[in-house]
Coordinates of C-alpha atoms in Angstrom, one line a residue:
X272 CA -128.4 28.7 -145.9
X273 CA -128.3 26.3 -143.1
X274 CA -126.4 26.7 -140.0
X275 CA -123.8 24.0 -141.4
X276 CA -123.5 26.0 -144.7
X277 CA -123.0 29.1 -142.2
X278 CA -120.7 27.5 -139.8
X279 CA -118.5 26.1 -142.9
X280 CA -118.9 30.1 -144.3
X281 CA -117.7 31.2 -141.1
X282 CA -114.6 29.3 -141.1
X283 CA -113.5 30.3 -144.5
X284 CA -113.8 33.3 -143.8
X285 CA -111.7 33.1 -140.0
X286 CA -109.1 30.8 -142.5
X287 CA -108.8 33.2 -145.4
X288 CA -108.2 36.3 -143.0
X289 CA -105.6 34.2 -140.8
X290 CA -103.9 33.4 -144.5
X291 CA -104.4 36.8 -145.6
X292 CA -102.8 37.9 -142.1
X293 CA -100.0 35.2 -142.5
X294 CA -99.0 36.9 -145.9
X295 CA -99.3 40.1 -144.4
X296 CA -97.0 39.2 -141.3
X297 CA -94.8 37.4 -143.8
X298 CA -94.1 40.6 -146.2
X299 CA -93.7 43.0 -143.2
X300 CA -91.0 40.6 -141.7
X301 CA -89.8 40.3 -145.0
X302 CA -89.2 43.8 -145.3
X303 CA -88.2 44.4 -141.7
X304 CA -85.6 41.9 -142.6
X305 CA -84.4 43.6 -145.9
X306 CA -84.1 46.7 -144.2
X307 CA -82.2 45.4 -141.2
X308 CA -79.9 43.5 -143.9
X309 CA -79.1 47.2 -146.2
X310 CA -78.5 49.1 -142.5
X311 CA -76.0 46.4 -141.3
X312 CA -74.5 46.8 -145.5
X313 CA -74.6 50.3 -144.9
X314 CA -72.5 50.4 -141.2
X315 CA -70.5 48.8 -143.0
X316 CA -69.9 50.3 -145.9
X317 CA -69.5 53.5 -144.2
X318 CA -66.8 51.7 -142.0
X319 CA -64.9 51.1 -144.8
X320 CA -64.8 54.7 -146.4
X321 CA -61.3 55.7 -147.8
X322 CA -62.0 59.8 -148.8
X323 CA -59.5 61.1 -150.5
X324 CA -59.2 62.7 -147.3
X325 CA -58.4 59.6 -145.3
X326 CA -56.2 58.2 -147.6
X327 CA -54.1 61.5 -147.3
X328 CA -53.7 60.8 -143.8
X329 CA -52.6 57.0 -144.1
X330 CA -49.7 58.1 -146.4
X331 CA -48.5 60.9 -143.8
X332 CA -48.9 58.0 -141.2
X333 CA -46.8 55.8 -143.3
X334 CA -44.4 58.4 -143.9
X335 CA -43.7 58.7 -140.2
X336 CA -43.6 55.2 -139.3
X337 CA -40.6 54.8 -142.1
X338 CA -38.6 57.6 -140.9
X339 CA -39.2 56.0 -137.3
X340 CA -38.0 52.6 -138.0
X341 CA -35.5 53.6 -140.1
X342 CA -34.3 55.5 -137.1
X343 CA -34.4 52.5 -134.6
X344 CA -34.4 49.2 -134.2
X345 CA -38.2 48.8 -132.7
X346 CA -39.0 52.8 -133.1
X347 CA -41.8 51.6 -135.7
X348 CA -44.7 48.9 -136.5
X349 CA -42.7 49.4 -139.8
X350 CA -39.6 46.7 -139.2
X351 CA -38.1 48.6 -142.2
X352 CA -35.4 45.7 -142.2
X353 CA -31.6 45.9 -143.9
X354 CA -31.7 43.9 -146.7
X355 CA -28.1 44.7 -147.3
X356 CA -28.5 44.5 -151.0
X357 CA -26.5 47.6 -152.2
X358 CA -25.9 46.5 -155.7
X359 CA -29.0 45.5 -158.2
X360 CA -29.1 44.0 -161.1
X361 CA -27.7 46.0 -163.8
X362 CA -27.8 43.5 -166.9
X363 CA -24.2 42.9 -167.5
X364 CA -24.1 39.9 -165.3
X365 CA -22.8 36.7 -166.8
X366 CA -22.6 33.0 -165.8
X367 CA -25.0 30.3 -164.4
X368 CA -26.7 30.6 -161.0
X369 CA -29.2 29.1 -158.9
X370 CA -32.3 30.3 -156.9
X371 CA -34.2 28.5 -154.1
X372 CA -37.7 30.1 -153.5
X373 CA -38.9 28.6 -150.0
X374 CA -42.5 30.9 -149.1
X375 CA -45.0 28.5 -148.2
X376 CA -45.8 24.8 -148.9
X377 CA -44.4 24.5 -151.6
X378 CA -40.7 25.4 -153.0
X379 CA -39.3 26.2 -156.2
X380 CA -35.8 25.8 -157.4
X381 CA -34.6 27.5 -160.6
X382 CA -31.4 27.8 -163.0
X383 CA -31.0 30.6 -165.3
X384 CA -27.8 31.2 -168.0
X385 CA -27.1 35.1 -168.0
X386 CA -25.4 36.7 -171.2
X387 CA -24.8 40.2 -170.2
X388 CA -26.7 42.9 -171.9
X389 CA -26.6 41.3 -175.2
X390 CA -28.0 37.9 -174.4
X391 CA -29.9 38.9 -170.7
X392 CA -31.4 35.6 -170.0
X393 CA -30.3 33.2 -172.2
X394 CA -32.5 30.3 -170.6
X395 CA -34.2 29.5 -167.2
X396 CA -35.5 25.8 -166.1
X397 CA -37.4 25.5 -162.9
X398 CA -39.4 23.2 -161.0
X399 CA -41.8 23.5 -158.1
X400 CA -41.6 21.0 -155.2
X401 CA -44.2 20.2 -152.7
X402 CA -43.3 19.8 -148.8
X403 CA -44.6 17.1 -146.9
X404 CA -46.8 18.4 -143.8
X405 CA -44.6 16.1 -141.4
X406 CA -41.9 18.2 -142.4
X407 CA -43.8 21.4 -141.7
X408 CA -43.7 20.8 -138.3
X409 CA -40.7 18.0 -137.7
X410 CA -36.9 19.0 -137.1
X411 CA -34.9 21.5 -138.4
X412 CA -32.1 19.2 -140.3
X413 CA -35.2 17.0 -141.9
X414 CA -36.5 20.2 -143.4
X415 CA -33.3 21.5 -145.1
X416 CA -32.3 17.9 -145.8
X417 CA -35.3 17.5 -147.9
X418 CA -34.9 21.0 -149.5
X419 CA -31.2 20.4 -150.5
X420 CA -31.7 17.0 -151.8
X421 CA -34.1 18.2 -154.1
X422 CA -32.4 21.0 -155.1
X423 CA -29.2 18.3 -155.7
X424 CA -31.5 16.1 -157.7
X425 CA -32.3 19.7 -159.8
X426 CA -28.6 20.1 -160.6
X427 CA -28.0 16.5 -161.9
X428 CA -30.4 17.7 -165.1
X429 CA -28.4 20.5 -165.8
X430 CA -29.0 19.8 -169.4
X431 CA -27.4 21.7 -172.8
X432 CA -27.0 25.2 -172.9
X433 CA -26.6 26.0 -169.1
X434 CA -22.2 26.3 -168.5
X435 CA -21.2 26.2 -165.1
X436 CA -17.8 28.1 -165.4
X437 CA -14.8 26.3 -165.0
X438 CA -13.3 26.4 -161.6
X439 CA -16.1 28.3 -160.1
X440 CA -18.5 27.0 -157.5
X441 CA -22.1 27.3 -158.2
X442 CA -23.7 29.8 -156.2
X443 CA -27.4 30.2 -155.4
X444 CA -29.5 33.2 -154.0
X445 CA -32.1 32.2 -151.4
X446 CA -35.4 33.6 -151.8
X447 CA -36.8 33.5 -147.8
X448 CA -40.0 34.6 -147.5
X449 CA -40.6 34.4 -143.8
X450 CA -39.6 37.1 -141.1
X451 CA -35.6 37.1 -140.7
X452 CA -33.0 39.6 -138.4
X453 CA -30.7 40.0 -141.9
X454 CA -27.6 40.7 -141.0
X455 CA -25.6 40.7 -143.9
X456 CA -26.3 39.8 -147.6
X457 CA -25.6 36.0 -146.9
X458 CA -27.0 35.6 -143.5
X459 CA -29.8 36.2 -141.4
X460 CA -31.7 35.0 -138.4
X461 CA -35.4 33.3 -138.7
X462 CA -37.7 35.4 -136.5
X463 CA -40.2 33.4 -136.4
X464 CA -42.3 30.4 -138.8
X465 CA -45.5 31.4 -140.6
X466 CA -47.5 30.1 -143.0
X467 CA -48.3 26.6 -141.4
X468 CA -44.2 25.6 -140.4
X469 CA -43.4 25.5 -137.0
X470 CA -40.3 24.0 -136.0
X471 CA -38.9 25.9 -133.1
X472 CA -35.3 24.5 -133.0
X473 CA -35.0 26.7 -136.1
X474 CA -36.0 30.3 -134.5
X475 CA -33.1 31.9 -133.9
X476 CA -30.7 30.4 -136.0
X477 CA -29.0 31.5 -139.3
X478 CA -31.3 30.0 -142.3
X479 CA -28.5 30.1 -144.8
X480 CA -26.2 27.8 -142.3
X481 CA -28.5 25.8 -141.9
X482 CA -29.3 25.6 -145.6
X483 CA -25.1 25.2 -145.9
X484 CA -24.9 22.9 -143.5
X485 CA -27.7 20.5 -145.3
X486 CA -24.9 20.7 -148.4
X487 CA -22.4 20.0 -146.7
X488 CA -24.4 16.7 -145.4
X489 CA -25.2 16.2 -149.3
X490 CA -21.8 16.9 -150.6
X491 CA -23.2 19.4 -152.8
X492 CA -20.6 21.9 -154.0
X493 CA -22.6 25.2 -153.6
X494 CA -22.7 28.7 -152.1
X495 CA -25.6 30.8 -151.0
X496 CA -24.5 34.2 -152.3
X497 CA -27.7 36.3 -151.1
X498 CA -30.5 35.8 -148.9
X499 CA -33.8 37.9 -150.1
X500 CA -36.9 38.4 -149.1
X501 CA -39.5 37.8 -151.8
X502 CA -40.1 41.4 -152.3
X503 CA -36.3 42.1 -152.5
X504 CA -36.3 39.7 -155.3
X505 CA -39.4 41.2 -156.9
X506 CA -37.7 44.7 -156.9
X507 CA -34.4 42.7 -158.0
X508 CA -36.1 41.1 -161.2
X509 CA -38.1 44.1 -162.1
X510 CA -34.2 46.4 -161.9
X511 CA -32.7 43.5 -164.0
X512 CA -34.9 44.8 -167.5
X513 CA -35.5 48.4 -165.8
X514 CA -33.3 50.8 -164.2
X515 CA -36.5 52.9 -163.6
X516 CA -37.5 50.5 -161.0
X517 CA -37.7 52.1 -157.3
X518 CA -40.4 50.1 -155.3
X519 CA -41.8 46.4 -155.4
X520 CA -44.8 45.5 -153.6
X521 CA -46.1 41.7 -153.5
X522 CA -49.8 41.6 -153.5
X523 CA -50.8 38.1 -153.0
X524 CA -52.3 35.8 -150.1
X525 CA -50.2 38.2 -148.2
X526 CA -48.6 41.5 -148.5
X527 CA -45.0 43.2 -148.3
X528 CA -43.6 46.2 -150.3
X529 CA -39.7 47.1 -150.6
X530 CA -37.9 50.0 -151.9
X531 CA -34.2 51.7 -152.9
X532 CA -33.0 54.1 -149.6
X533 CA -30.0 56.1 -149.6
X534 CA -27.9 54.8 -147.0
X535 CA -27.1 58.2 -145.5
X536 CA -30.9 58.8 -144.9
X537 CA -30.0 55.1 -142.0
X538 CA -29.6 56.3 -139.1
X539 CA -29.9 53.0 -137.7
X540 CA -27.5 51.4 -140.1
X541 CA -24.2 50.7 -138.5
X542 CA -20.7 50.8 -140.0
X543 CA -19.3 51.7 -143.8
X544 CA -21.9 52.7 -145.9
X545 CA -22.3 51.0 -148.9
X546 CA -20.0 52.7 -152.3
X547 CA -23.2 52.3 -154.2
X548 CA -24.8 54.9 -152.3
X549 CA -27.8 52.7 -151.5
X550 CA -29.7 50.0 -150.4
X551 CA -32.7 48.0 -150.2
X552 CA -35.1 48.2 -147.2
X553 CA -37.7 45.6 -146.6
X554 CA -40.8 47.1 -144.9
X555 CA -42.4 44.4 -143.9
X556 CA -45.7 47.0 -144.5
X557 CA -48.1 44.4 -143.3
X558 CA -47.8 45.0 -139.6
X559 CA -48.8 48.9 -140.3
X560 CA -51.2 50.5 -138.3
X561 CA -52.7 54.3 -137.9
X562 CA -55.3 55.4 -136.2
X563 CA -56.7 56.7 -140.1
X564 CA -56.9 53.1 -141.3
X565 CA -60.4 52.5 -141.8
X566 CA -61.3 49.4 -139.5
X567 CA -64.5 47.5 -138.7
X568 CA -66.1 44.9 -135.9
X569 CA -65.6 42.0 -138.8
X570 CA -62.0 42.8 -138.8
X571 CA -61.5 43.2 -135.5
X572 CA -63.7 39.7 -135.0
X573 CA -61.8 38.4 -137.7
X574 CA -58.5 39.0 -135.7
X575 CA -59.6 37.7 -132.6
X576 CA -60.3 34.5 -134.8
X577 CA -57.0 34.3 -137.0
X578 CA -54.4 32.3 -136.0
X579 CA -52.0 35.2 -135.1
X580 CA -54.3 37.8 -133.0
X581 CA -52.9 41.2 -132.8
X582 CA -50.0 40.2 -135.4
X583 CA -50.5 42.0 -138.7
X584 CA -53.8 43.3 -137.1
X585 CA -53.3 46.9 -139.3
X586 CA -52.5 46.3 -143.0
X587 CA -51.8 43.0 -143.9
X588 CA -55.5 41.8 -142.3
X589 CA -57.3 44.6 -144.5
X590 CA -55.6 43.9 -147.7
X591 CA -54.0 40.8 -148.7
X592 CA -55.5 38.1 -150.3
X593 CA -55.7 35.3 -147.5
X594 CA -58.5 37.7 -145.9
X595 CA -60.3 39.1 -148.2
X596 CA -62.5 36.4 -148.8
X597 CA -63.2 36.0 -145.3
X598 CA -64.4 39.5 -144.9
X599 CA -66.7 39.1 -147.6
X600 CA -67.9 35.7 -145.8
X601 CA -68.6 37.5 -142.4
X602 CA -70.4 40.2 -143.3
X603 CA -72.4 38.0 -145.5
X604 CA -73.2 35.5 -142.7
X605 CA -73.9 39.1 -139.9
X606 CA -76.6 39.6 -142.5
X607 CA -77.8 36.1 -142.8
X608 CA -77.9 35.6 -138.9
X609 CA -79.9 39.0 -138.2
X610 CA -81.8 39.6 -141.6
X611 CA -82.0 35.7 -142.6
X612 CA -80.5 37.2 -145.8
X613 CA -80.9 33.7 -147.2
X614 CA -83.8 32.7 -145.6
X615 CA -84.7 31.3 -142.2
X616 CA -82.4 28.8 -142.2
X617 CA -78.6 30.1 -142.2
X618 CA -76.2 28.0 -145.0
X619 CA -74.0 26.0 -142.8
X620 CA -71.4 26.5 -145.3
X621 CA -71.5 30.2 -144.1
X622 CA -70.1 29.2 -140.9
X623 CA -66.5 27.9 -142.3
X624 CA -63.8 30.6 -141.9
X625 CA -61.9 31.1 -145.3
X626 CA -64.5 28.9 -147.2
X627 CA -64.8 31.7 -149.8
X628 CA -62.1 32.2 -151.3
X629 CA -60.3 36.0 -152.9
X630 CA -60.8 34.2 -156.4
X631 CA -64.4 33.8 -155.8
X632 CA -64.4 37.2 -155.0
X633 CA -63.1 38.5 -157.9
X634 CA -65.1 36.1 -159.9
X635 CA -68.2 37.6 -158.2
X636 CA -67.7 41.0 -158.3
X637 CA -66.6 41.0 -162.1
X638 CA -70.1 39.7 -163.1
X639 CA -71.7 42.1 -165.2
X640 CA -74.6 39.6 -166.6
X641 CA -77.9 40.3 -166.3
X642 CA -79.1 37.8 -163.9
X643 CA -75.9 37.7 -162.2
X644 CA -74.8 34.2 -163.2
X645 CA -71.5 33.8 -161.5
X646 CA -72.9 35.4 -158.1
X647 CA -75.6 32.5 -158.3
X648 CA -73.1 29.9 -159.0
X649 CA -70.2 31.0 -156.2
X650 CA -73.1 31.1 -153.8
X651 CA -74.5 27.4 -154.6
X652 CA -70.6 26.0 -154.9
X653 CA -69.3 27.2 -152.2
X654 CA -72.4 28.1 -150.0
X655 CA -74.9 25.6 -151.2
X656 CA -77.8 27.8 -151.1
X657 CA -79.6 30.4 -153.4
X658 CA -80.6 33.5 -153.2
X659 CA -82.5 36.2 -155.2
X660 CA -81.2 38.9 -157.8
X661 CA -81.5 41.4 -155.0
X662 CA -79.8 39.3 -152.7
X663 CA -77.0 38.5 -155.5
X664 CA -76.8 42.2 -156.2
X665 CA -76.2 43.0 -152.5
X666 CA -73.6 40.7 -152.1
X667 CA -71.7 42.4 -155.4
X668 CA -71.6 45.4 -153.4
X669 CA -69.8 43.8 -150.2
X670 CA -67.3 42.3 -152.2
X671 CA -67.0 45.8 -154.2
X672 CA -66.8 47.8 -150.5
X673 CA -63.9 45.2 -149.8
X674 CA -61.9 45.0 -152.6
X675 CA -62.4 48.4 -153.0
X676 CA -60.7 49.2 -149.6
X677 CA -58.0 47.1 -149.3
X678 CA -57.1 48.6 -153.5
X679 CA -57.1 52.1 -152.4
X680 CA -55.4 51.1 -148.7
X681 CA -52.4 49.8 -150.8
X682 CA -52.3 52.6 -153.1
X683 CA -52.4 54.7 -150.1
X684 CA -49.2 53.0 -149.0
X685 CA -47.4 53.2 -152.9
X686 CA -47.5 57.0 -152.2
X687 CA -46.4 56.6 -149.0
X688 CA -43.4 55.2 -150.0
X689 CA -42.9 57.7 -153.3
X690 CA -43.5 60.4 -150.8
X691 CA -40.4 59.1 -148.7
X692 CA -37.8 59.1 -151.4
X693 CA -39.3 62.6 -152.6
X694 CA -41.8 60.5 -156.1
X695 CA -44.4 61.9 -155.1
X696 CA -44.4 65.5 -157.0
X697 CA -43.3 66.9 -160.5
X698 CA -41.0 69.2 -158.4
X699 CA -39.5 66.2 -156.1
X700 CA -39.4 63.9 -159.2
X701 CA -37.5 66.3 -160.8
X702 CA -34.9 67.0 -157.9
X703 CA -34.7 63.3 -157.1
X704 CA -33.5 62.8 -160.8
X705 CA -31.2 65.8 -160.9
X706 CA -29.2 64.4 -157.9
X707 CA -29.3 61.4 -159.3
X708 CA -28.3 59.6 -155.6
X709 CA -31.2 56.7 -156.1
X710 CA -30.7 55.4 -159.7
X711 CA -33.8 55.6 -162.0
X712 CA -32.2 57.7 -164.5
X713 CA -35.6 57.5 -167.2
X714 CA -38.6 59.5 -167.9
X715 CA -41.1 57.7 -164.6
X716 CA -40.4 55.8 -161.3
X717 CA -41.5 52.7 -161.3
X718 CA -43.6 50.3 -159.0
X719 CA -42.6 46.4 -159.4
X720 CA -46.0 44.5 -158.4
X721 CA -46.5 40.9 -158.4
X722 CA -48.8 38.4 -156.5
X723 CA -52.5 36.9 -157.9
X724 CA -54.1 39.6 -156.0
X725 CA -52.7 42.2 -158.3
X726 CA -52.5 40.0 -161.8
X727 CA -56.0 38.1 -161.4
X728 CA -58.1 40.8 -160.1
X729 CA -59.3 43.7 -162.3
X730 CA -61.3 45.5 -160.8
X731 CA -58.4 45.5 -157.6
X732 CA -55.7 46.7 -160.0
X733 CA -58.1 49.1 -161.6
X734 CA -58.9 50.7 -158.2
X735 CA -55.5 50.8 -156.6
X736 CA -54.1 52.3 -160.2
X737 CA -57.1 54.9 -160.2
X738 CA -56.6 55.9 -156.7
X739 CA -52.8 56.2 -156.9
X740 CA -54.1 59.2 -159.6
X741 CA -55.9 60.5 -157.2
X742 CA -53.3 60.8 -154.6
X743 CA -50.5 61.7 -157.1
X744 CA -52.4 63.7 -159.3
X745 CA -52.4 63.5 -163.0
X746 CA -49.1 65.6 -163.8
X747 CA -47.3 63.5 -161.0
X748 CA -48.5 60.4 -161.7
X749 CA -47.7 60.6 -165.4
X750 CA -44.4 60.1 -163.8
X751 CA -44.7 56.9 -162.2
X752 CA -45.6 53.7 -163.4
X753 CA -46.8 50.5 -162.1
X754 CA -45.9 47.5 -163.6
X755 CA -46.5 43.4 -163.2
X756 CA -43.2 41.7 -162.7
X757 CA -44.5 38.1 -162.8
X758 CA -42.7 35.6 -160.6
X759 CA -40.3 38.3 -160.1
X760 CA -39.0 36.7 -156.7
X761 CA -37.3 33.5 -158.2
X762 CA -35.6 35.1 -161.0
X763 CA -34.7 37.9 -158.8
X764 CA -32.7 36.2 -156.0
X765 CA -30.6 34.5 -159.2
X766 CA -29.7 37.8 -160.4
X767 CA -28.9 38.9 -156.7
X768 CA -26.7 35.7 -156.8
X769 CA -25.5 37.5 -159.7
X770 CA -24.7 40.8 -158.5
X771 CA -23.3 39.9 -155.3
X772 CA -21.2 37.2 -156.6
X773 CA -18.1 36.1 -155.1
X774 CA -16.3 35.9 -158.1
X775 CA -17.8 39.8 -158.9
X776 CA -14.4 41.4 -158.4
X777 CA -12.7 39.2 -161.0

């Protein structure tokens, strides 16, 4: 061999070691990487942990925080608010009423034609409305001038078989779900705007004048008979076809449970107690916190980033729909920024808070194909990038650790509140029953949910109703029941229109 032939031997040899050390370096990095993306899973996995345990704990910690703002105005994170609705739907109501659903962008107005216990519901019409954005953020009067002219325009097609009675004004119930200072069935006092409104003139005025006083521009000839919360109407519809019903919970982009008190258990409440015995209180659950809830860096970084730091920071922020998503997204993008999860480059799309949505979650974490075909096509839709079946399969797992959670966090919080009006045993179900002081007269208490979170994800639903089990235990839980009540808040603030008619005592 010449010294050419040696020199060119030479250097493939140098350039087939520096390959071979290239691959080498590549596959330890590789590995270093894949092991620095499980521990950061793993941390947080951990973080997450709800033992039974734990879970026993955040019930005794809701427990306490209801007694405590039940107690005091304040005393609690719990605003455990008078809803002032003492008498529920019982099924003999009769007539035509209104509802006005106003909880985010949009709001729905709805008619329904009662027939007692015969006929229930004879027929319902509703229609959804969109609000402009300019009115989001504009004056007060523009708002509810726009709301009641729609609702005006509503009434003109009130077509055959709905019968206004003669001599009787129409009367509406108001489904409100933002934070109000209720101070009687038919008035209350907005707290403050979420979800996107903020018009200030309007904090600290009473939303059903306001709402009265649009009519009255509008010469419409109507009367706002009750003012609910969402979940008040939720518990409201789900009474209406059960008597059995105790507790409502909304599980949807955000979060709120309600239940039936006794009155006499108020210490807070001030002047005649209602005859019915009872009443509805509106927790307002998602500002909850305990030292027990399981909490992580993400959340706390996704606080710090939300538009509301520190507000909601305990419940509402681990479970509700708006967030979960989000969670998913920053644990996913911790791993691609310190593991290059998804190679070296990081998928801008990783970057955009809320980008991945609780539906794509869901959608994710209920693939069970072989390849993982729904993970692949999430990641390229939303993320535009690919990853590998390991990869997919890790990402399965962060959306089950989530979900998983935030289920058995709201299941906690169920028993909470069956622990509270004594639910929660065969012994205390038993009592509760023979003293008959809270209604539910049947065989099982039951829990009123509704909200996307709760209807469109399985494996949610099957987690939080597997972990109530737990809690309960079998022979208790037999007992109780939890049941969808679709769209219950509409419907339910016309049959609180109902209920608490003006025309009631006639």
């Amino acid at each position: 061999m010449g010294r050419m032939g040696v020199t060119l031997a030479i250097i493939g040899a140098a350039a087939t070691c520096a390959i071979a050390a290239h691959l080498v370096a590549k596959r330890v990095r590789q590995r270093a990487n894949w092991s620095r993306a499980l521990a950061i899973y793993h941390d947080f996995r951990d973080g997450c942990a709800t033992p039974l345990h734990r879970l026993r704990q955040v019930v005794d910690a809701m427990v306490v925080e209801m007694h405590a703002g039940l107690a005091l105005e304040g005393g609690s994170k719990l605003k455990m608010l008078l809803s002032y609705v003492d008498n529920l739907p019982t099924g003999e109501e009769n007539g035509l009423f209104y509802a006005l659903d106003l909880g985010g962008t949009n709001f729905r107005v709805l008619r329904v034609q009662l027939a007692g216990t015969e006929g229930r519901i004879l027929q319902q019409e509703y229609e959804e409305v969109s609000i402009p954005q300019a009115l989001m953020v504009g004056s007060n009067e523009e708002l509810f001038d726009f709301i009641v002219a729609e609702l005006a325009s509503f009434i003109t097609r009130e077509g055959e078989g709905f019968h206004p009675l003669l001599g009787r004004q129409r009367e509406l119930g108001f489904t409100f779900s933002f934070p109000v200072k209720q101070t009687s069935i038919d008035s209350g006092n907005l707290l403050k705007w979420t979800k996107g409104f903020a018009i200030k003139e309007t904090v600290g005025k009473d939303v059903v004048e306001e709402l009265q006083a649009a009519m009255g521009r509008h010469k419409l000839d109507m009367r706002v008979t009750a003012l609910v919360n969402d979940t008040v109407g939720t518990l409201a519809g789900g009474r209406y076809w059960n008597e059995d019903v105790m507790v409502a919970v909304i599980l949807g982009t955000g979060s709120n449970a309600c239940y039936v008190e006794r009155a006499d258990a108020i210490p807070k409440w001030r002047g005649v107690l209602p005859k019915s015995g009872s009443t509805v209180i509106n927790m307002e659950w998602g500002s909850f916190w305990s030292s027990h809830l399981p909490r992580t860096p993400v959340d706390d970084t996704l606080d710090a980033d939300s538009l509301n730091p520190g507000d909601q920071v305990g419940f509402e922020k681990l479970i509700s729909g708006m967030y979960l998503g989000d969670i998913v997204r920053r644990i996913l993008l911790k791993m691609a920024e310190e593991a290059a999860l998804f190679g070296n480059t990081v998928p801008s799309n990783l970057f955009i808070p809320f980008i991945l949505r609780t539906p794509d979650v869901s959608a994710m974490h209920a693939d069970e194909s072989a390849d993982l075909k729904e993970v692949t096509r999430v990641l390229r839709v939303v993320f535009k990038t690919q990853a590998s079946l390991r990869v997919r399969k890790i990402v399965v797992d962060v959306c089950d650790t989530v979900a998983g959670r935030a289920a058995r966090l709201v299941a906690a919080g169920v028993v909470g509140i069956l622990k509270k009006i004594g639910r929660d045993t065969v012994g205390n179900i038993d009592m509760a029953r023979l003293k008959n002081n809270l209604a539910g007269k049947g065989r099982k208490t039951v829990v009123a949910m509704d909200g996307g979170l709760y209807e469109h994800y399985p494996k949610f639903r099957t987690y939080l109703n597997d972990t109530a089990v737990e809690l309960l235990g079998k022979e208790a839980a037999e007992q109780v029941a939890v049941e969808l009540s679709k769209d219950g808040s509409g419907i339910g603030a016309a049959l609180l229109a109902a209920s608490h008619s003006q025309y009631s005592s006639d």
